Tab-separated table of C-alpha atoms and ligand atoms in Angstrom:
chain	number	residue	atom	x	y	z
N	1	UNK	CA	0.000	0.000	0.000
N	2	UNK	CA	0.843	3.517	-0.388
N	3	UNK	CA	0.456	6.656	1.440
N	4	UNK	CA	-0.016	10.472	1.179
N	5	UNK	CA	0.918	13.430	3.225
N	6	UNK	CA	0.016	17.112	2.504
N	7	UNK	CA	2.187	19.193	4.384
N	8	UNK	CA	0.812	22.463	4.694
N	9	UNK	CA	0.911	25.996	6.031
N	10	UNK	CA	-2.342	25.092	7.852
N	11	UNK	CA	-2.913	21.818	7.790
N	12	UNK	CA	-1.091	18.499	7.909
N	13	UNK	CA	-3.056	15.882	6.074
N	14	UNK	CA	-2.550	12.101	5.960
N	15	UNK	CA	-4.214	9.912	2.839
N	16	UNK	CA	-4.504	6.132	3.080
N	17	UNK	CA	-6.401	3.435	1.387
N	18	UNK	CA	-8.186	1.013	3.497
N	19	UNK	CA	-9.722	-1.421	0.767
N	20	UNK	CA	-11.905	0.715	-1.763
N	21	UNK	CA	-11.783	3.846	1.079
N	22	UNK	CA	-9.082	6.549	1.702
N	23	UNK	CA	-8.550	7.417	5.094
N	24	UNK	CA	-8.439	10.692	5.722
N	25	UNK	CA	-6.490	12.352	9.248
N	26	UNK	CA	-5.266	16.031	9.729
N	27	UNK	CA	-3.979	18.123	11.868
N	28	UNK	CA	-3.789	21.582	12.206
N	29	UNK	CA	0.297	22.516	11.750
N	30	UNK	CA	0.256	24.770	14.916
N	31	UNK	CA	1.456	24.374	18.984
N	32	UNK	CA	1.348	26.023	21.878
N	33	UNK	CA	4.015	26.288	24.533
N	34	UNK	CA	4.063	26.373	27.754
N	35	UNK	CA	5.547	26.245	31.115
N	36	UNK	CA	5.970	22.308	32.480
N	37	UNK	CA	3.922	22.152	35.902
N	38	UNK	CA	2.190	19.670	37.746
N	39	UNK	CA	-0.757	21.453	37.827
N	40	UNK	CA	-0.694	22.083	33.736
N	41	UNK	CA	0.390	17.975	33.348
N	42	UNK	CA	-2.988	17.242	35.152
N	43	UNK	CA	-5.245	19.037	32.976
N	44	UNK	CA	-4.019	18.076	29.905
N	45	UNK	CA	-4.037	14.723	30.692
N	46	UNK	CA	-7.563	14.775	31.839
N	47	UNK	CA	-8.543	16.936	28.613
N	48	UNK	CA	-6.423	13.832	26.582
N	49	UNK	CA	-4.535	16.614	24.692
N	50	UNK	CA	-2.144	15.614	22.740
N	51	UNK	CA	1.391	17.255	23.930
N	52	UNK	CA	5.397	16.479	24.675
N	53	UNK	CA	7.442	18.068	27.191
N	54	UNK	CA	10.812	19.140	26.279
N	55	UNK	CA	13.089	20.721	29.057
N	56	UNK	CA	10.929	22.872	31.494
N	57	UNK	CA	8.159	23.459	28.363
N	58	UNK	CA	5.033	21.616	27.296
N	59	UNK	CA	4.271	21.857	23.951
N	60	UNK	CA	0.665	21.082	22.560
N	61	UNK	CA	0.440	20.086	19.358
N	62	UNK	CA	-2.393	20.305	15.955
N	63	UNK	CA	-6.231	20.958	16.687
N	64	UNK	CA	-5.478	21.262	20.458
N	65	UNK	CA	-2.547	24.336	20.062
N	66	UNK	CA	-6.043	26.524	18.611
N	67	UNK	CA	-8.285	25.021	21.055
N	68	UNK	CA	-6.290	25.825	23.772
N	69	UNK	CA	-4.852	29.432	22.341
N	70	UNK	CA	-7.467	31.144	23.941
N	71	UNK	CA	-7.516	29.438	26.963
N	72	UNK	CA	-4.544	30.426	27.722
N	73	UNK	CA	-4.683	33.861	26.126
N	74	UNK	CA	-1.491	33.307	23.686
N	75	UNK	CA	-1.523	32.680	20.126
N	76	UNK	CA	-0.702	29.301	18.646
N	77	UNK	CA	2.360	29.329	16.468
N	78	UNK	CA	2.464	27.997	13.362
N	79	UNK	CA	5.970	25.906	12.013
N	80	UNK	CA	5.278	27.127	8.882
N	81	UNK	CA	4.533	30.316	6.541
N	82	UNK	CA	3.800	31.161	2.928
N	83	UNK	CA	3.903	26.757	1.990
N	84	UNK	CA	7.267	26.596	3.607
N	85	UNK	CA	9.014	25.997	6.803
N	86	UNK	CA	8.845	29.310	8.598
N	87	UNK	CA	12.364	31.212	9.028
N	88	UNK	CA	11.201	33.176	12.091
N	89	UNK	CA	9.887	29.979	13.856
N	90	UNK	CA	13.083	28.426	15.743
N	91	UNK	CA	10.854	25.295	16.844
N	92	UNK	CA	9.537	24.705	13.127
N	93	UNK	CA	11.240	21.240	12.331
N	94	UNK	CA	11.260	19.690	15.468
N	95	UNK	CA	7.062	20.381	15.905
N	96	UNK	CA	6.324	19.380	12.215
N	97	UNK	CA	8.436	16.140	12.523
N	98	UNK	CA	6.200	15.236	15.916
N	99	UNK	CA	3.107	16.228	14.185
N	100	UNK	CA	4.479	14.191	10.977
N	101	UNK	CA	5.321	11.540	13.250
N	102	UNK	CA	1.874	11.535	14.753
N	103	UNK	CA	0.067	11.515	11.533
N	104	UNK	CA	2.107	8.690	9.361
N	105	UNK	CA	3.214	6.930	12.145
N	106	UNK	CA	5.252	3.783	11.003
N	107	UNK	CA	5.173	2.185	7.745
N	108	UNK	CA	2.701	-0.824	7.116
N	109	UNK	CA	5.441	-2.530	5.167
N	110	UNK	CA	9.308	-2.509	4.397
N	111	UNK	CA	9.755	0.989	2.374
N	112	UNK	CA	5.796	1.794	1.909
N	113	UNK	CA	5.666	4.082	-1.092
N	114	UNK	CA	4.925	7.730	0.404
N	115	UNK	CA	3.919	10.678	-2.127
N	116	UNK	CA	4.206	14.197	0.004
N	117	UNK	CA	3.057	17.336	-1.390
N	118	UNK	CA	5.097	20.336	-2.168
N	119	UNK	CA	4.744	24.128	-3.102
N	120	UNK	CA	6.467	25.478	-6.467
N	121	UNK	CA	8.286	28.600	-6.281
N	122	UNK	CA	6.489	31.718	-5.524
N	123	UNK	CA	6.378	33.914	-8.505
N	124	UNK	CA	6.000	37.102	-6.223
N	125	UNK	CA	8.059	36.041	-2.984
N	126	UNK	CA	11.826	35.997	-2.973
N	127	UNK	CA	12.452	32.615	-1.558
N	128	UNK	CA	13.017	28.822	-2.757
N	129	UNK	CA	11.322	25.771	-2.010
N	130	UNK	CA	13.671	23.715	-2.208
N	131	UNK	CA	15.071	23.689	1.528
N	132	UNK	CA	11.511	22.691	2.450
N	133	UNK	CA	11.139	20.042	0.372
N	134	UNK	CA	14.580	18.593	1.119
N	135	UNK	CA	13.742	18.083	4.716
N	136	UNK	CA	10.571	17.024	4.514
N	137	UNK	CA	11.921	13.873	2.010
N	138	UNK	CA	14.617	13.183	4.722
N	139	UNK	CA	11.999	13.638	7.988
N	140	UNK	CA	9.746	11.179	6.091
N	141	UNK	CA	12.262	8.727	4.737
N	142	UNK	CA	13.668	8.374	8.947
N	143	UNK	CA	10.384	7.250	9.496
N	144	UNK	CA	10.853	4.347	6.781
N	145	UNK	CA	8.831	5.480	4.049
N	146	UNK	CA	9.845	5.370	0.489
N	147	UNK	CA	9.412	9.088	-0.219
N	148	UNK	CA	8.602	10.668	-3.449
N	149	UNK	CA	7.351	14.646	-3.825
N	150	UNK	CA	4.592	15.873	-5.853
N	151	UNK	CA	4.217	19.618	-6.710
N	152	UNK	CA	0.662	20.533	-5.161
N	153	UNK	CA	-0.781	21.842	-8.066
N	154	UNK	CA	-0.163	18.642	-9.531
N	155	UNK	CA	-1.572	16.563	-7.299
N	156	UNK	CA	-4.951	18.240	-7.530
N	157	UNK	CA	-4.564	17.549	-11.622
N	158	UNK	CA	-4.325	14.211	-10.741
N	159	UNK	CA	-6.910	13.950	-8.118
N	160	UNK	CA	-9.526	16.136	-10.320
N	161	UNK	CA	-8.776	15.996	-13.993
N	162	UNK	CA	-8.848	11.648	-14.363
N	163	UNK	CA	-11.360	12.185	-16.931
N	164	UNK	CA	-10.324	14.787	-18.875
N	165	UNK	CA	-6.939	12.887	-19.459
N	166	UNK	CA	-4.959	14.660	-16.810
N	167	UNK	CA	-5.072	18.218	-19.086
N	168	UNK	CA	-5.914	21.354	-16.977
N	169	UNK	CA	-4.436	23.361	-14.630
N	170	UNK	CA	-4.982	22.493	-10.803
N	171	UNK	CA	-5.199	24.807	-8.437
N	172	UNK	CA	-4.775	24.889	-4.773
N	173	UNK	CA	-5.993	27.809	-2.461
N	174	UNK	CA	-4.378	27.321	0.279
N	175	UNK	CA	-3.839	29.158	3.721
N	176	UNK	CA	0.279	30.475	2.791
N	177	UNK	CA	0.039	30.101	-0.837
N	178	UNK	CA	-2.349	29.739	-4.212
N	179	UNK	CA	-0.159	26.546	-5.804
N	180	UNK	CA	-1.218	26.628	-9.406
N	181	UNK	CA	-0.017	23.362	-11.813
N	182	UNK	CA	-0.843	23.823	-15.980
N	183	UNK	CA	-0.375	19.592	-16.831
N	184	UNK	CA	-0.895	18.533	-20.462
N	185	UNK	CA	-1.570	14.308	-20.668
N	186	UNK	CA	-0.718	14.247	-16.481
N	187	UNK	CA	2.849	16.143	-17.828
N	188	UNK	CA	3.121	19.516	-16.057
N	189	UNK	CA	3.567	22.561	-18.587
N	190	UNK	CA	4.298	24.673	-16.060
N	191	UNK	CA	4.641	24.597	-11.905
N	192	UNK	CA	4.643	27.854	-10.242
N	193	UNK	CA	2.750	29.328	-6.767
N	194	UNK	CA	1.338	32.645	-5.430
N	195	UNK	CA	1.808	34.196	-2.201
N	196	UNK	CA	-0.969	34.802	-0.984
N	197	UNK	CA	-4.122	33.174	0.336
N	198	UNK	CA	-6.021	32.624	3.587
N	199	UNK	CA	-3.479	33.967	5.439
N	200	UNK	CA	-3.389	36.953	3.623
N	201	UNK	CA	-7.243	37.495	3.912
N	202	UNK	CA	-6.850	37.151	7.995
N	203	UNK	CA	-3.705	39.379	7.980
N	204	UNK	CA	-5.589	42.748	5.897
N	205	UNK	CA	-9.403	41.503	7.753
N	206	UNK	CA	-7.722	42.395	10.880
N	207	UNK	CA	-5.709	44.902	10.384
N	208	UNK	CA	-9.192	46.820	8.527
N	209	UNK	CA	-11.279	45.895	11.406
N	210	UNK	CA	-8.888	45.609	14.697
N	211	UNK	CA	-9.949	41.916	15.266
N	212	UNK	CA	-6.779	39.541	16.281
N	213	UNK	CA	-6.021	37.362	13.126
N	214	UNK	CA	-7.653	34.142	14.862
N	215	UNK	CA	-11.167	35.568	15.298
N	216	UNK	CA	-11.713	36.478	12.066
N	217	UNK	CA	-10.385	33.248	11.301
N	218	UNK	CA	-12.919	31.029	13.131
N	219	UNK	CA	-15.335	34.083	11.466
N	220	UNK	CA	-14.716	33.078	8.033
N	221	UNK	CA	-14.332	29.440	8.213
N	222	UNK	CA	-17.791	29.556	10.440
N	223	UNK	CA	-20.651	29.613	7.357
N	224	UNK	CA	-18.960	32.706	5.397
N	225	UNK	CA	-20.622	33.006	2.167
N	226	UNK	CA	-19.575	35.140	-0.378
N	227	UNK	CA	-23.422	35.300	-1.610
N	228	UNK	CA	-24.650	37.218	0.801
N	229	UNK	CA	-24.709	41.102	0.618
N	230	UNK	CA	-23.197	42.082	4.176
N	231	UNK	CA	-23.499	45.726	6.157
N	232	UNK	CA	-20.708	48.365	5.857
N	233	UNK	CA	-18.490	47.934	8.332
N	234	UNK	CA	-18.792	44.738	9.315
N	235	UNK	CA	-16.122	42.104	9.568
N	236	UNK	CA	-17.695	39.892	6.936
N	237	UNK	CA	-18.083	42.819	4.555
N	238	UNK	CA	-14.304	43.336	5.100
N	239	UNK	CA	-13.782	39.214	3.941
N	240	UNK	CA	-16.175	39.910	1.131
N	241	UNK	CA	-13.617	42.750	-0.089
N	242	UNK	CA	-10.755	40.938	0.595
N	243	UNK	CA	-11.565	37.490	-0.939
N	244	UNK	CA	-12.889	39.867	-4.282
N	245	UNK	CA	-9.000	41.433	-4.195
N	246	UNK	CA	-7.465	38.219	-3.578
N	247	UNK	CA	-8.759	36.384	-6.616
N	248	UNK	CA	-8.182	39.080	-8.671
N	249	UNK	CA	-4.803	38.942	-7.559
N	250	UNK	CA	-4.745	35.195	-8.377
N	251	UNK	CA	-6.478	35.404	-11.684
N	252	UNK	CA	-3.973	38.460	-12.785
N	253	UNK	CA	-1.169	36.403	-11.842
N	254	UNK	CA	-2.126	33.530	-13.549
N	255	UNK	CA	-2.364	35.446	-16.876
N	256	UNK	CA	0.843	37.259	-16.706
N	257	UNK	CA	2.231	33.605	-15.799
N	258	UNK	CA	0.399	31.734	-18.356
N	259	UNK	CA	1.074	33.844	-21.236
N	260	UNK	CA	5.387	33.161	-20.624
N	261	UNK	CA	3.900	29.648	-22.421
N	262	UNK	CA	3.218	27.767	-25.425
N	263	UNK	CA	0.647	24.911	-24.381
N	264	UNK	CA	-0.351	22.463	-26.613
N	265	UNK	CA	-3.809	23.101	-28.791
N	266	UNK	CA	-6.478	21.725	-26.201
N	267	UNK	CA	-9.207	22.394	-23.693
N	268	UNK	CA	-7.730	23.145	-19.993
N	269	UNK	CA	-10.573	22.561	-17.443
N	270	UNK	CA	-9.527	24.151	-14.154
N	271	UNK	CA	-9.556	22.291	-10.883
N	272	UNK	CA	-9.965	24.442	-7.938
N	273	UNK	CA	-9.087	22.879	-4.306
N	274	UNK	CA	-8.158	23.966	-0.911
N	275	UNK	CA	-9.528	25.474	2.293
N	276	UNK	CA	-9.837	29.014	0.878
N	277	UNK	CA	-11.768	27.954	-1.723
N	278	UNK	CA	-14.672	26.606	0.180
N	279	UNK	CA	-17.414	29.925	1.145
N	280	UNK	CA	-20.030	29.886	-0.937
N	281	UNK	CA	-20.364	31.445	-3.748
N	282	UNK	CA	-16.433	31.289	-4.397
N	283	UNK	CA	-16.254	29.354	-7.739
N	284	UNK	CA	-18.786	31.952	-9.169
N	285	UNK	CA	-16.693	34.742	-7.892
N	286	UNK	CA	-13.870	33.009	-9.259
N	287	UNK	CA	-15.302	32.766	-12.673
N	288	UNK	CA	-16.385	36.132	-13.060
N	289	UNK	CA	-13.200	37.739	-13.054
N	290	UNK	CA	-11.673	34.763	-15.034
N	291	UNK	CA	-14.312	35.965	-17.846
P	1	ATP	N1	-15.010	27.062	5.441
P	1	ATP	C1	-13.983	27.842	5.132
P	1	ATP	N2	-14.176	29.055	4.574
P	1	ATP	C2	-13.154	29.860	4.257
P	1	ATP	N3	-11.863	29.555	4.462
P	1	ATP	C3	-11.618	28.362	5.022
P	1	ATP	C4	-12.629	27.450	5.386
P	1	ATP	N4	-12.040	26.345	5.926
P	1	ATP	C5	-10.732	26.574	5.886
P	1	ATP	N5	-10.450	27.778	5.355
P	1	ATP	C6	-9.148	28.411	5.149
P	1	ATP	O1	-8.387	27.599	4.274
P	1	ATP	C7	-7.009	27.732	4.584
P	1	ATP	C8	-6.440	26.353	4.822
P	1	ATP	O2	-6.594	25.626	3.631
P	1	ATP	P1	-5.660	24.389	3.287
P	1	ATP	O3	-5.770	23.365	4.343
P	1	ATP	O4	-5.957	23.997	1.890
P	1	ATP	O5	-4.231	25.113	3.377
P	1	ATP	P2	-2.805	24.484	3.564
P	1	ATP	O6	-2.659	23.349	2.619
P	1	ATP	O7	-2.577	24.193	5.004
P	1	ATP	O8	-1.887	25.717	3.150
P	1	ATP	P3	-0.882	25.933	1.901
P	1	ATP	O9	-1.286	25.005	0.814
P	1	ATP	O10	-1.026	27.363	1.541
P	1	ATP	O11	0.475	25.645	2.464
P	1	ATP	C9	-6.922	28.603	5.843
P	1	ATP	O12	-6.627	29.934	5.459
P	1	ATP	C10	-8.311	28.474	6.420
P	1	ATP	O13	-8.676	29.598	7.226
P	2	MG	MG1	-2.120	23.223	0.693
């Protein structure tokens, strides 16, 4: 059997087939530190979070490091920014491996065949995947898997496009990063990303409306549509006019991008996936300024 992992700036998720079913389990790619006490050991053991100690710190890990965030009034932190391991974050590789760790766990056989997503260059962002992608091939291949890396964009081709013969471009809108993947007969054409995406949407929400960047989170992944008509001044009118700018931002990108190459004569479909694309009303929004 085989497995999947897509590491991302949100979310770590884990694909495997159990007969005709995939298995699906995620995490969120976020922790929480703090101080080691007694009294702290007691009630995270009762609450079954899931959490290591290391030295005199605790350190809760995935769903738990948001549930918890506002418990104890800090913000999680997040191993990773704009698709890549984060610079700024000092405990970036040692929280994804234990949340990698967590998710794969061991192989089911000798070398299991392990296919783990990764972003393409940002066309707009000075830096380079490839340090990312590096270590998450050698974190995975510790663990005994039989690693092989797939460009995100690509992956959503493959997942989407089957009966179209693997032609179109697949696109992932992400929370770091829009990953974008043009694929002609399941051959990529061309492999690039954008910076920006949910993220980026939380970031200029709460600056606009003087929110911290997790509440207007849980705001727009609780029933945000982008149907509805929504009051001046209100934090969902601010994601309305946000999520407008960033697809226009995607869709502009993707033209000047797109128009560097010489695809083959043939219909491209477009696959759209990924947690920013899911408010109502987003494919039609999308469309619109695609037209
Ligand atoms: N229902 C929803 N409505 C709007 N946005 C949502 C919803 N659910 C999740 N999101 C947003 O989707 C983003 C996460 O999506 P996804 O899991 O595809 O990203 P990722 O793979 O972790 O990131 P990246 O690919 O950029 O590294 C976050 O910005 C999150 O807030
Ligand atoms: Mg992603």
């Amino acid at each position: 059997m085989a497995r999947g992992l897509d590491v991302g700036t949100m979310n770590i998720v884990c694909a495997e087939k159990e007969g005709e079913n995939i298995i699906f389990t995620q995490q969120r790619n976020a922790f929480l530190e703090l101080d080691a006490s007694e009294l702290t050991k007691n009630m995270l053991d009762a609450a079954k979070v899931l959490y290591v100690q290391k030295d005199d710190k605790f350190y809760i890990l995935g769903d738990d490091a948001f549930k918890f965030a506002n418990v104890f009034k800090r913000p999680a932190r997040r191993p990773m920014k704009h698709g890549i391991i984060s610079p700024e974050e000092k405990e970036s590789i040692p929280m994804i491996k234990l949340l990698v760790e967590r998710l794969l766990g061991q192989p089911s056989s000798y070398n299991e065949i392990l296919y783990i997503s990764s972003p393409a260059d940002p066309i707009d962002l000075n830096v380079n995947v490839l340090y990312h992608r590096k270590t998450m091939e050698a974190l995975t291949r510790r663990l005994g898997y039989d690693t092989y890396v797939i460009d995100e964009g690509l992956a959503v081709v493959y997942s989407e496009l089957g009966k179209y013969g693997f032609t179109g471009v697949g696109i992932s809108i992400g929370a770091g990063l829009t990953n974008v993947t043009v694929a002609y007969l399941a051959t990529p054409v061309v492999s690039f990303s954008i910076a920006k995406g949910g993220d980026w949407i939380d970031e200029q929400v709460a600056i606009a409306t003087g929110l911290t960047k997790e509440r207007v989170t849980a705001i727009k992944e609780k029933d945000f549509s982008l149907e509805k008509e929504f009051e001046i001044g209100s934090v969902e009118g601010a994601l309305s006019i946000y999520y407008d700018a960033l697809v226009t931002y995607i869709v502009q990108n993707l033209k000047r991008k797109l128009a560097e190459v010489t695809p083959p004569e043939a219909e491209f479909p477009i696959a759209i996936a990924g947690g920013s694309a899911k408010p109502k009303g987003f494919l039609e929004l999308f469309e619109r300024r695609l037209s």
